[in-house]
């Protein structure tokens, strides 16, 4: 950019000959954070987080940095809208942060979401048998603070996988 300044007199007159100076603007403003972070899947040692891409008001968005508990673990290209994070602890809770970075390496604030990996299933035992009913009890895995609910599945044939089944009951963790 080139800039020149003239002096305008009280009658509105000004000289037309100028000596401009040159300057290059610096991009020192970070892009805004992505929004709507949401854990859309989890596994024993992984979570998948989806997000709405950052607004790109300056048109220079370059990447997203992914953090787990404030440590950078990945960098995603511009245009990404989800990330799979592997290598997490079983039955773990982590804070996932995603920040936007522009072409000038200006990094905005991170948007964050708590994410949980799978807990082991509880140890279940039959505690009473009655006419067309069973009463079961279980010992909850730790940490109990990560448990939202217990899903109870029932079938008349043995099974070792609940994929495709519908829980008969969903009991809150504090029930």
N, CA, C and O atoms as a DFTB+ gen file, in Angstrom:
700 C
 N C O
     1  1       0.834      -1.161       0.000
     2  2       0.000       0.000       0.000
     3  2       0.885       1.232       0.000
     4  3       1.997       1.223       0.528
     5  1       0.361       2.307      -0.612
     6  2       1.055       3.599      -0.624
     7  2       0.129       4.635      -0.014
     8  3      -1.074       4.641      -0.274
     9  1       0.703       5.511       0.800
    10  2      -0.091       6.515       1.493
    11  2       0.570       7.879       1.309
    12  3       1.787       8.017       1.438
    13  1      -0.255       8.884       1.007
    14  2       0.224      10.269       0.929
    15  2      -0.744      11.139       1.715
    16  3      -1.935      10.840       1.795
    17  1      -0.231      12.206       2.289
    18  2      -1.048      13.136       3.063
    19  2      -0.814      14.532       2.515
    20  3       0.329      14.936       2.301
    21  1      -1.885      15.266       2.289
    22  2      -1.772      16.657       1.831
    23  2      -2.339      17.586       2.887
    24  3      -3.072      17.160       3.779
    25  1      -2.000      18.831       2.779
    26  2      -2.527      19.859       3.670
    27  2      -3.599      20.631       2.914
    28  3      -3.362      21.177       1.837
    29  1      -4.779      20.659       3.511
    30  2      -5.902      21.376       2.906
    31  2      -6.049      22.696       3.657
    32  3      -6.193      22.714       4.879
    33  1      -6.011      23.842       2.883
    34  2      -6.129      25.144       3.542
    35  2      -7.590      25.488       3.819
    36  3      -8.497      24.755       3.427
    37  1      -7.802      26.604       4.496
    38  2      -9.134      27.029       4.907
    39  2     -10.052      27.298       3.720
    40  3     -11.273      27.306       3.881
    41  1      -9.489      27.520       2.527
    42  2     -10.307      27.738       1.329
    43  2     -10.566      26.440       0.586
    44  3     -11.224      26.448      -0.454
    45  1     -10.062      25.325       1.100
    46  2     -10.272      24.034       0.460
    47  2      -9.202      23.677      -0.549
    48  3      -9.312      22.650      -1.219
    49  1      -8.168      24.495      -0.677
    50  2      -7.115      24.188      -1.628
    51  2      -6.057      23.285      -1.022
    52  3      -5.824      23.300       0.187
    53  1      -5.419      22.498      -1.883
    54  2      -4.343      21.614      -1.427
    55  2      -3.346      21.407      -2.554
    56  3      -3.719      21.470      -3.726
    57  1      -2.103      21.163      -2.225
    58  2      -1.110      20.887      -3.259
    59  2      -1.396      19.533      -3.904
    60  3      -1.919      18.631      -3.249
    61  1      -1.060      19.387      -5.174
    62  2      -1.293      18.128      -5.877
    63  2      -0.051      17.255      -5.931
    64  3      -0.168      16.047      -6.137
    65  1       1.122      17.818      -5.754
    66  2       2.354      17.024      -5.747
    67  2       2.550      16.430      -4.354
    68  3       2.494      17.141      -3.351
    69  1       2.779      15.122      -4.308
    70  2       2.931      14.423      -3.021
    71  2       4.131      13.497      -3.064
    72  3       4.670      13.196      -4.130
    73  1       4.529      13.064      -1.915
    74  2       5.555      12.022      -1.783
    75  2       4.951      10.893      -0.954
    76  3       4.934      10.964       0.274
    77  1       4.452       9.843      -1.627
    78  2       3.826       8.752      -0.877
    79  2       4.871       7.888      -0.175
    80  3       6.031       7.845      -0.585
    81  1       4.454       7.209       0.872
    82  2       5.287       6.222       1.561
    83  2       4.640       4.859       1.361
    84  3       3.421       4.746       1.228
    85  1       5.462       3.844       1.343
    86  2       4.975       2.478       1.131
    87  2       4.914       1.735       2.460
    88  3       5.725       1.970       3.356
    89  1       3.963       0.855       2.572
    90  2       3.836       0.005       3.753
    91  2       3.052      -1.243       3.404
    92  3       2.196      -1.228       2.519
    93  1       3.346      -2.304       4.093
    94  2       2.642      -3.562       3.873
    95  2       1.852      -3.889       5.139
    96  3       2.445      -4.041       6.207
    97  1       0.531      -4.001       5.041
    98  2      -0.248      -4.350       6.231
    99  2       0.133      -5.740       6.731
   100  3       0.484      -6.618       5.942
   101  1       0.062      -5.929       8.016
   102  2       0.392      -7.212       8.628
   103  2      -0.900      -7.861       9.101
   104  3      -1.737      -7.220       9.736
   105  1      -1.048      -9.132       8.784
   106  2      -2.196      -9.892       9.263
   107  2      -1.856     -10.397      10.653
   108  3      -1.132     -11.381      10.803
   109  1      -2.371      -9.732      11.659
   110  2      -2.097     -10.173      13.018
   111  2      -3.373     -10.539      13.779
   112  3      -3.363     -10.701      15.000
   113  1      -4.466     -10.666      13.030
   114  2      -5.738     -11.037      13.647
   115  2      -6.049     -12.502      13.414
   116  3      -6.056     -12.957      12.270
   117  1      -6.306     -13.249      14.479
   118  2      -6.618     -14.669      14.308
   119  2      -8.042     -14.874      13.805
   120  3      -8.904     -14.018      14.003
   121  1      -8.287     -16.003      13.158
   122  2      -9.661     -16.317      12.742
   123  2     -10.499     -16.723      13.949
   124  3      -9.950     -17.126      14.974
   125  1     -11.816     -16.621      13.840
   126  2     -12.672     -17.051      14.949
   127  2     -12.642     -18.570      15.115
   128  3     -12.290     -19.304      14.192
   129  1     -13.009     -19.013      16.282
   130  2     -13.027     -20.451      16.600
   131  2     -14.109     -21.168      15.805
   132  3     -15.126     -20.568      15.457
   133  1     -13.895     -22.453      15.516
   134  2     -14.994     -23.249      14.964
   135  2     -16.102     -23.338      16.021
   136  3     -15.865     -23.035      17.191
   137  1     -17.278     -23.741      15.625
   138  2     -18.406     -23.801      16.554
   139  2     -19.026     -25.195      16.556
   140  3     -18.666     -26.058      15.755
   141  1     -19.952     -25.387      17.464
   142  2     -20.778     -26.610      17.535
   143  2     -19.950     -27.887      17.678
   144  3     -20.286     -28.903      17.070
   145  1     -18.875     -27.854      18.470
   146  2     -18.108     -29.084      18.707
   147  2     -19.009     -30.118      19.364
   148  3     -19.747     -29.813      20.301
   149  1     -18.937     -31.357      18.855
   150  2     -19.787     -32.424      19.367
   151  2     -19.069     -33.755      19.194
   152  3     -18.509     -34.033      18.134
   153  1     -19.089     -34.574      20.235
   154  2     -18.552     -35.931      20.135
   155  2     -19.621     -36.763      19.425
   156  3     -20.725     -36.941      19.940
   157  1     -19.282     -37.271      18.237
   158  2     -20.276     -38.029      17.466
   159  2     -20.046     -39.531      17.532
   160  3     -20.913     -40.306      17.128
   161  1     -18.886     -39.955      18.039
   162  2     -18.611     -41.382      18.199
   163  2     -17.487     -41.530      19.214
   164  3     -16.661     -40.637      19.397
   165  1     -17.484     -42.689      19.868
   166  2     -16.382     -42.997      20.774
   167  2     -16.125     -44.486      20.733
   168  3     -16.978     -45.270      20.317
   169  1     -14.947     -44.861      21.169
   170  2     -14.549     -46.251      21.225
   171  2     -13.734     -46.476      22.475
   172  3     -13.646     -45.592      23.328
   173  1     -13.129     -47.661      22.599
   174  2     -12.348     -47.947      23.796
   175  2     -11.188     -46.965      24.001
   176  3     -10.870     -46.611      25.136
   177  1     -10.557     -46.525      22.906
   178  2      -9.399     -45.637      23.016
   179  2      -9.464     -44.483      22.019
   180  3      -8.432     -43.931      21.638
   181  1     -10.692     -44.113      21.592
   182  2     -10.803     -43.055      20.583
   183  2     -12.114     -42.283      20.731
   184  3     -13.082     -42.760      21.323
   185  1     -12.106     -41.077      20.172
   186  2     -13.323     -40.275      20.052
   187  2     -13.311     -39.618      18.681
   188  3     -12.248     -39.344      18.123
   189  1     -14.492     -39.369      18.145
   190  2     -14.638     -38.618      16.906
   191  2     -15.404     -37.348      17.233
   192  3     -16.500     -37.392      17.792
   193  1     -14.808     -36.211      16.875
   194  2     -15.409     -34.915      17.166
   195  2     -15.737     -34.220      15.847
   196  3     -14.886     -34.109      14.964
   197  1     -16.973     -33.755      15.723
   198  2     -17.404     -32.984      14.552
   199  2     -17.541     -31.525      14.975
   200  3     -17.764     -31.224      16.148
   201  1     -17.404     -30.619      13.997
   202  2     -17.526     -29.191      14.284
   203  2     -17.965     -28.448      13.046
   204  3     -17.809     -28.929      11.924
   205  1     -18.522     -27.257      13.263
   206  2     -18.844     -26.360      12.165
   207  2     -17.598     -25.533      11.892
   208  3     -17.073     -24.893      12.804
   209  1     -17.112     -25.533      10.647
   210  2     -15.880     -24.792      10.345
   211  2     -15.970     -23.322      10.739
   212  3     -17.044     -22.722      10.768
   213  1     -14.820     -22.779      11.034
   214  2     -14.714     -21.379      11.424
   215  2     -15.187     -20.462      10.307
   216  3     -15.000     -20.750       9.125
   217  1     -15.799     -19.362      10.697
   218  2     -16.069     -18.306       9.719
   219  2     -14.707     -17.815       9.246
   220  3     -13.753     -17.785      10.025
   221  1     -14.611     -17.439       8.005
   222  2     -13.319     -17.032       7.438
   223  2     -13.437     -15.606       6.913
   224  3     -13.393     -15.388       5.702
   225  1     -13.587     -14.627       7.816
   226  2     -13.858     -13.260       7.365
   227  2     -12.741     -12.651       6.519
   228  3     -13.006     -11.788       5.683
   229  1     -11.491     -13.090       6.724
   230  2     -10.374     -12.537       5.960
   231  2     -10.019     -13.385       4.742
   232  3      -9.153     -13.000       3.956
   233  1     -10.672     -14.531       4.575
   234  2     -10.405     -15.389       3.421
   235  2      -9.041     -16.046       3.434
   236  3      -8.524     -16.415       2.380
   237  1      -8.438     -16.203       4.628
   238  2      -7.088     -16.785       4.678
   239  2      -6.970     -17.945       5.666
   240  3      -5.877     -18.247       6.146
   241  1      -8.094     -18.592       5.968
   242  2      -8.063     -19.733       6.871
   243  2      -7.211     -20.836       6.267
   244  3      -7.397     -21.194       5.104
   245  1      -6.278     -21.380       7.041
   246  2      -5.339     -22.373       6.512
   247  2      -5.524     -23.762       7.106
   248  3      -5.382     -24.757       6.395
   249  1      -5.840     -23.849       8.402
   250  2      -5.865     -25.161       9.056
   251  2      -6.596     -25.070      10.383
   252  3      -6.990     -23.996      10.837
   253  1      -6.765     -26.258      10.997
   254  2      -7.295     -26.361      12.355
   255  2      -6.287     -27.138      13.182
   256  3      -5.754     -28.150      12.727
   257  1      -6.026     -26.673      14.387
   258  2      -5.159     -27.407      15.316
   259  2      -6.050     -28.106      16.335
   260  3      -7.002     -27.533      16.864
   261  1      -5.702     -29.371      16.590
   262  2      -6.485     -30.207      17.493
   263  2      -5.663     -30.441      18.759
   264  3      -4.491     -30.811      18.700
   265  1      -6.301     -30.217      19.893
   266  2      -5.641     -30.364      21.192
   267  2      -6.379     -31.379      22.047
   268  3      -7.607     -31.458      22.006
   269  1      -5.633     -32.156      22.821
   270  2      -6.190     -33.021      23.850
   271  2      -5.535     -32.601      25.158
   272  3      -4.318     -32.684      25.317
   273  1      -6.362     -32.153      26.082
   274  2      -5.867     -31.651      27.369
   275  2      -4.729     -30.650      27.170
   276  3      -3.689     -30.740      27.822
   277  1      -4.940     -29.700      26.266
   278  2      -4.025     -28.580      25.981
   279  2      -2.721     -28.977      25.288
   280  3      -1.799     -28.165      25.216
   281  1      -2.624     -30.199      24.780
   282  2      -1.445     -30.636      24.021
   283  2      -1.875     -30.852      22.572
   284  3      -2.827     -31.586      22.307
   285  1      -1.171     -30.210      21.630
   286  2      -1.544     -30.368      20.221
   287  2      -1.251     -31.792      19.776
   288  3      -0.152     -32.307      19.979
   289  1      -2.272     -32.433      19.154
   290  2      -2.136     -33.812      18.700
   291  2      -2.337     -33.969      17.197
   292  3      -2.049     -35.032      16.646
   293  1      -2.826     -32.928      16.529
   294  2      -3.091     -33.056      15.098
   295  2      -3.268     -31.664      14.491
   296  3      -3.517     -30.687      15.198
   297  1      -3.135     -31.601      13.174
   298  2      -3.470     -30.394      12.421
   299  2      -4.273     -30.845      11.213
   300  3      -3.851     -31.734      10.473
   301  1      -5.427     -30.230      11.018
   302  2      -6.339     -30.602       9.941
   303  2      -6.315     -29.544       8.852
   304  3      -6.076     -28.370       9.133
   305  1      -6.561     -29.945       7.613
   306  2      -6.597     -28.952       6.529
   307  2      -7.854     -28.092       6.584
   308  3      -8.872     -28.474       7.162
   309  1      -7.750     -26.933       5.972
   310  2      -8.910     -26.058       5.785
   311  2     -10.002     -26.888       5.123
   312  3      -9.715     -27.669       4.216
   313  1     -11.213     -26.738       5.549
   314  2     -12.320     -27.506       4.969
   315  2     -12.700     -28.723       5.784
   316  3     -13.762     -29.303       5.554
   317  1     -11.864     -29.133       6.736
   318  2     -12.199     -30.284       7.577
   319  2     -13.370     -29.915       8.489
   320  3     -13.578     -28.748       8.822
   321  1     -14.131     -30.943       8.884
   322  2     -15.233     -30.691       9.808
   323  2     -15.380     -31.797      10.849
   324  3     -16.339     -31.796      11.620
   325  1     -14.439     -32.742      10.878
   326  2     -14.416     -33.736      11.948
   327  2     -13.032     -34.338      12.051
   328  3     -12.236     -34.286      11.113
   329  1     -12.761     -34.915      13.223
   330  2     -11.457     -35.521      13.477
   331  2     -11.640     -36.751      14.364
   332  3     -12.448     -36.743      15.293
   333  1     -10.876     -37.811      14.067
   334  2     -10.815     -38.997      14.915
   335  2      -9.530     -38.891      15.715
   336  3      -8.450     -38.715      15.151
   337  1      -9.648     -38.997      17.020
   338  2      -8.490     -38.922      17.906
   339  2      -8.306     -40.286      18.538
   340  3      -9.167     -40.747      19.287
   341  1      -7.178     -40.944      18.240
   342  2      -6.863     -42.287      18.742
   343  2      -5.839     -42.215      19.864
   344  3      -5.261     -41.163      20.135
   345  1      -5.627     -43.362      20.515
   346  2      -4.583     -43.471      21.528
   347  2      -4.955     -42.880      22.868
   348  3      -4.077     -42.532      23.657
   349  1      -6.239     -42.762      23.139
   350  2      -6.698     -42.203      24.406
   351  2      -6.830     -43.308      25.452
   352  3      -6.902     -44.484      25.098
   353  1      -6.864     -42.947      26.721
   354  2      -6.993     -43.976      27.757
   355  2      -8.391     -44.578      27.791
   356  3      -9.382     -43.874      27.590
   357  1      -8.469     -45.887      28.046
   358  2      -9.758     -46.552      28.228
   359  2     -10.421     -45.951      29.460
   360  3      -9.754     -45.658      30.452
   361  1     -11.729     -45.770      29.391
   362  2     -12.506     -45.188      30.489
   363  2     -11.990     -43.803      30.848
   364  3     -12.017     -43.397      32.009
   365  1     -11.524     -43.090      29.841
   366  2     -10.925     -41.789      30.090
   367  2     -11.814     -40.626      29.726
   368  3     -12.748     -40.752      28.933
   369  1     -11.507     -39.501      30.318
   370  2     -12.150     -38.234      29.992
   371  2     -11.044     -37.296      29.537
   372  3     -10.023     -37.161      30.211
   373  1     -11.243     -36.650      28.397
   374  2     -10.275     -35.680      27.896
   375  2     -11.012     -34.423      27.456
   376  3     -12.204     -34.458      27.149
   377  1     -10.287     -33.323      27.430
   378  2     -10.822     -32.073      26.920
   379  2     -10.254     -31.894      25.521
   380  3      -9.045     -31.738      25.351
   381  1     -11.132     -31.915      24.513
   382  2     -10.711     -31.750      23.124
   383  2     -10.938     -30.292      22.737
   384  3     -12.026     -29.747      22.926
   385  1      -9.896     -29.674      22.195
   386  2      -9.987     -28.303      21.717
   387  2      -9.632     -28.235      20.247
   388  3      -8.744     -28.954      19.789
   389  1     -10.308     -27.387      19.507
   390  2     -10.011     -27.188      18.087
   391  2      -9.956     -25.689      17.838
   392  3     -10.900     -24.960      18.142
   393  1      -8.829     -25.239      17.277
   394  2      -8.659     -23.817      16.966
   395  2      -8.416     -23.654      15.475
   396  3      -7.940     -24.571      14.807
   397  1      -8.750     -22.474      14.962
   398  2      -8.521     -22.142      13.557
   399  2      -7.217     -21.361      13.446
   400  3      -6.879     -20.554      14.312
   401  1      -6.486     -21.622      12.348
   402  2      -5.206     -20.965      12.097
   403  2      -5.251     -20.385      10.692
   404  3      -5.705     -21.047       9.758
   405  1      -4.777     -19.136      10.534
   406  2      -4.784     -18.532       9.199
   407  2      -3.418     -18.667       8.526
   408  3      -2.475     -19.205       9.108
   409  1      -3.328     -18.174       7.302
   410  2      -2.104     -18.299       6.505
   411  2      -0.913     -17.595       7.152
   412  3       0.234     -17.933       6.862
   413  1      -1.171     -16.623       8.022
   414  2      -0.095     -15.926       8.730
   415  2       0.274     -16.599      10.036
   416  3       1.015     -16.027      10.835
   417  1      -0.220     -17.788      10.267
   418  2      -0.004     -18.575      11.480
   419  2      -0.607     -17.917      12.714
   420  3      -0.157     -18.165      13.832
   421  1      -1.616     -17.086      12.520
   422  2      -2.350     -16.513      13.648
   423  2      -3.380     -17.554      14.085
   424  3      -4.203     -18.001      13.286
   425  1      -3.323     -17.928      15.350
   426  2      -4.207     -18.961      15.870
   427  2      -5.247     -18.342      16.778
   428  3      -4.923     -17.595      17.701
   429  1      -6.507     -18.664      16.505
   430  2      -7.597     -18.158      17.326
   431  2      -7.800     -19.010      18.559
   432  3      -7.128     -20.024      18.747
   433  1      -8.723     -18.596      19.388
   434  2      -9.072     -19.347      20.592
   435  2      -9.677     -20.693      20.182
   436  3     -10.321     -20.810      19.139
   437  1      -9.459     -21.687      21.014
   438  2     -10.001     -23.016      20.735
   439  2     -11.413     -23.143      21.287
   440  3     -11.721     -22.640      22.367
   441  1     -12.256     -23.814      20.536
   442  2     -13.548     -24.269      21.047
   443  2     -13.282     -25.628      21.690
   444  3     -12.453     -26.387      21.188
   445  1     -13.963     -25.950      22.787
   446  2     -13.659     -27.180      23.523
   447  2     -14.902     -27.998      23.816
   448  3     -16.019     -27.482      23.870
   449  1     -14.672     -29.296      24.004
   450  2     -15.745     -30.214      24.392
   451  2     -15.124     -31.331      25.233
   452  3     -14.017     -31.787      24.944
   453  1     -15.837     -31.769      26.273
   454  2     -15.414     -32.938      27.046
   455  2     -15.739     -34.181      26.238
   456  3     -16.816     -34.285      25.650
   457  1     -14.809     -35.121      26.211
   458  2     -15.015     -36.366      25.470
   459  2     -14.648     -37.542      26.363
   460  3     -13.722     -37.457      27.170
   461  1     -15.382     -38.638      26.211
   462  2     -15.185     -39.822      27.039
   463  2     -14.986     -41.048      26.158
   464  3     -15.704     -41.235      25.176
   465  1     -14.023     -41.873      26.502
   466  2     -13.863     -43.165      25.838
   467  2     -14.748     -44.184      26.574
   468  3     -15.279     -43.918      27.652
   469  1     -14.880     -45.347      25.952
   470  2     -15.746     -46.372      26.527
   471  2     -15.247     -46.837      27.878
   472  3     -14.045     -46.918      28.130
   473  1     -16.203     -47.138      28.738
   474  2     -15.907     -47.802      29.996
   475  2     -16.139     -49.293      29.796
   476  3     -16.897     -49.682      28.908
   477  1     -15.502     -50.131      30.601
   478  2     -15.829     -51.559      30.508
   479  2     -17.273     -51.788      30.955
   480  3     -17.823     -51.002      31.726
   481  1     -17.877     -52.858      30.470
   482  2     -19.242     -53.179      30.887
   483  2     -19.232     -53.615      32.348
   484  3     -18.221     -54.115      32.841
   485  1     -20.364     -53.426      33.047
   486  2     -20.419     -53.853      34.443
   487  2     -20.414     -55.376      34.548
   488  3     -20.734     -56.081      33.591
   489  1     -20.050     -55.859      35.714
   490  2     -20.131     -57.284      36.009
   491  2     -21.570     -57.559      36.447
   492  3     -22.029     -57.029      37.459
   493  1     -22.283     -58.395      35.674
   494  2     -23.715     -58.630      35.889
   495  2     -23.924     -60.012      36.492
   496  3     -23.239     -60.969      36.130
   497  1     -24.881     -60.109      37.417
   498  2     -25.252     -61.408      37.983
   499  2     -26.765     -61.460      38.170
   500  3     -27.414     -60.434      38.377
   501  1     -27.316     -62.676      38.093
   502  2     -28.744     -62.879      38.339
   503  2     -28.917     -62.946      39.856
   504  3     -28.269     -63.746      40.531
   505  1     -29.797     -62.097      40.381
   506  2     -29.998     -62.060      41.832
   507  2     -31.299     -62.726      42.271
   508  3     -31.449     -63.094      43.436
   509  1     -32.249     -62.881      41.330
   510  2     -33.501     -63.566      41.657
   511  2     -34.144     -64.054      40.370
   512  3     -34.018     -63.425      39.319
   513  1     -34.842     -65.191      40.465
   514  2     -35.550     -65.768      39.327
   515  2     -37.006     -65.921      39.731
   516  3     -37.305     -66.430      40.812
   517  1     -37.908     -65.483      38.872
   518  2     -39.335     -65.589      39.154
   519  2     -40.064     -66.061      37.913
   520  3     -39.433     -66.375      36.904
   521  1     -41.395     -66.114      37.976
   522  2     -42.206     -66.525      36.844
   523  2     -42.070     -65.467      35.740
   524  3     -42.505     -64.326      35.899
   525  1     -41.462     -65.865      34.630
   526  2     -41.236     -65.006      33.461
   527  2     -40.528     -63.701      33.806
   528  3     -40.810     -62.653      33.225
   529  1     -39.598     -63.782      34.767
   530  2     -38.799     -62.595      35.066
   531  2     -37.478     -62.999      35.713
   532  3     -37.350     -64.049      36.343
   533  1     -36.523     -62.130      35.528
   534  2     -35.223     -62.247      36.174
   535  2     -34.923     -60.915      36.838
   536  3     -35.294     -59.856      36.333
   537  1     -34.265     -60.982      37.945
   538  2     -33.758     -59.767      38.571
   539  2     -32.247     -59.858      38.488
   540  3     -31.647     -60.861      38.874
   541  1     -31.646     -58.807      37.983
   542  2     -30.195     -58.800      37.857
   543  2     -29.624     -57.621      38.632
   544  3     -30.298     -56.621      38.878
   545  1     -28.394     -57.768      38.996
   546  2     -27.660     -56.689      39.645
   547  2     -26.293     -56.593      38.993
   548  3     -25.871     -57.504      38.281
   549  1     -25.620     -55.516      39.233
   550  2     -24.299     -55.365      38.637
   551  2     -23.417     -54.456      39.467
   552  3     -23.877     -53.655      40.281
   553  1     -22.144     -54.618      39.224
   554  2     -21.149     -53.755      39.839
   555  2     -20.668     -52.808      38.746
   556  3     -20.134     -53.236      37.723
   557  1     -20.865     -51.523      38.979
   558  2     -20.505     -50.517      37.974
   559  2     -18.986     -50.373      37.869
   560  3     -18.275     -50.467      38.870
   561  1     -18.501     -50.146      36.661
   562  2     -17.068     -49.897      36.498
   563  2     -16.705     -48.499      36.994
   564  3     -17.576     -47.660      37.219
   565  1     -15.447     -48.274      37.156
   566  2     -14.935     -46.957      37.567
   567  2     -14.319     -46.260      36.363
   568  3     -13.844     -46.941      35.455
   569  1     -14.307     -44.969      36.318
   570  2     -14.853     -44.044      37.304
   571  2     -16.356     -43.846      37.113
   572  3     -16.828     -43.617      35.999
   573  1     -17.086     -43.938      38.199
   574  2     -18.540     -43.819      38.159
   575  2     -18.984     -42.457      37.641
   576  3     -20.071     -42.337      37.075
   577  1     -18.168     -41.440      37.825
   578  2     -18.549     -40.091      37.377
   579  2     -18.662     -39.986      35.856
   580  3     -19.239     -39.023      35.351
   581  1     -18.119     -40.960      35.117
   582  2     -18.195     -40.932      33.653
   583  2     -19.431     -41.667      33.125
   584  3     -19.683     -41.663      31.920
   585  1     -20.192     -42.287      34.005
   586  2     -21.345     -43.094      33.586
   587  2     -22.597     -42.229      33.560
   588  3     -22.950     -41.592      34.553
   589  1     -23.264     -42.217      32.403
   590  2     -24.533     -41.496      32.278
   591  2     -25.711     -42.423      32.526
   592  3     -26.684     -42.039      33.175
   593  1     -25.624     -43.668      31.997
   594  2     -26.742     -44.599      32.097
   595  2     -26.243     -46.021      31.864
   596  3     -25.111     -46.245      31.437
   597  1     -27.122     -46.971      32.158
   598  2     -26.874     -48.380      31.864
   599  2     -27.954     -48.837      30.891
   600  3     -29.142     -48.642      31.148
   601  1     -27.554     -49.440      29.783
   602  2     -28.488     -49.975      28.801
   603  2     -28.651     -51.467      29.069
   604  3     -27.664     -52.200      29.141
   605  1     -29.896     -51.917      29.216
   606  2     -30.195     -53.313      29.498
   607  2     -30.764     -53.948      28.229
   608  3     -31.730     -53.447      27.653
   609  1     -30.151     -55.060      27.800
   610  2     -30.577     -55.778      26.600
   611  2     -31.083     -57.155      27.003
   612  3     -30.490     -57.814      27.857
   613  1     -32.177     -57.588      26.389
   614  2     -32.776     -58.884      26.689
   615  2     -33.104     -59.576      25.371
   616  3     -33.605     -58.949      24.438
   617  1     -32.815     -60.880      25.305
   618  2     -33.179     -61.684      24.136
   619  2     -33.416     -63.105      24.612
   620  3     -32.929     -63.485      25.677
   621  1     -34.152     -63.898      23.849
   622  2     -34.407     -65.277      24.255
   623  2     -33.328     -66.236      23.766
   624  3     -33.416     -67.439      24.010
   625  1     -32.316     -65.722      23.084
   626  2     -31.188     -66.539      22.636
   627  2     -29.894     -65.902      23.151
   628  3     -29.833     -64.690      23.353
   629  1     -28.869     -66.717      23.360
   630  2     -27.595     -66.162      23.822
   631  2     -27.042     -65.150      22.805
   632  3     -27.232     -65.309      21.600
   633  1     -26.374     -64.135      23.290
   634  2     -25.753     -63.142      22.402
   635  2     -24.485     -62.605      23.058
   636  3     -24.362     -62.582      24.283
   637  1     -23.546     -62.174      22.216
   638  2     -22.303     -61.596      22.745
   639  2     -21.988     -60.260      22.089
   640  3     -20.877     -59.742      22.208
   641  1     -22.985     -59.704      21.390
   642  2     -22.808     -58.426      20.698
   643  2     -24.164     -57.745      20.663
   644  3     -25.159     -58.385      20.322
   645  1     -24.232     -56.481      21.001
   646  2     -25.518     -55.772      21.003
   647  2     -25.702     -54.887      19.774
   648  3     -26.679     -54.142      19.688
   649  1     -24.774     -54.961      18.827
   650  2     -24.904     -54.166      17.598
   651  2     -26.217     -54.536      16.916
   652  3     -26.493     -55.715      16.689
   653  1     -27.012     -53.546      16.594
   654  2     -28.288     -53.774      15.924
   655  2     -29.439     -54.076      16.866
   656  3     -30.594     -54.096      16.441
   657  1     -29.145     -54.310      18.138
   658  2     -30.212     -54.564      19.113
   659  2     -30.692     -53.239      19.698
   660  3     -29.995     -52.226      19.637
   661  1     -31.874     -53.269      20.254
   662  2     -32.419     -52.098      20.937
   663  2     -32.480     -52.404      22.420
   664  3     -32.960     -53.463      22.823
   665  1     -31.997     -51.483      23.228
   666  2     -32.029     -51.678      24.670
   667  2     -33.467     -51.799      25.144
   668  3     -34.339     -51.040      24.720
   669  1     -33.708     -52.772      26.037
   670  2     -35.028     -52.960      26.634
   671  2     -35.308     -51.860      27.641
   672  3     -36.443     -51.405      27.786
   673  1     -34.262     -51.439      28.332
   674  2     -34.369     -50.370      29.319
   675  2     -33.088     -49.555      29.312
   676  3     -32.001     -50.082      29.077
   677  1     -33.229     -48.279      29.570
   678  2     -32.103     -47.389      29.758
   679  2     -32.254     -46.795      31.152
   680  3     -33.150     -45.992      31.411
   681  1     -31.360     -47.207      32.039
   682  2     -31.468     -46.793      33.443
   683  2     -30.421     -45.736      33.753
   684  3     -29.248     -45.920      33.430
   685  1     -30.827     -44.628      34.375
   686  2     -29.833     -43.609      34.729
   687  2     -28.779     -44.185      35.681
   688  3     -29.070     -45.100      36.452
   689  1     -27.604     -43.668      35.625
   690  2     -26.494     -44.178      36.430
   691  2     -26.789     -44.126      37.918
   692  3     -26.277     -44.948      38.678
   693  1     -27.607     -43.171      38.346
   694  2     -27.883     -43.037      39.767
   695  2     -29.129     -43.801      40.197
   696  3     -29.593     -43.630      41.324
   697  1     -29.687     -44.651      39.314
   698  2     -30.906     -45.406      39.655
   699  2     -30.580     -46.615      40.505
   700  3     -31.481     -47.363      40.885
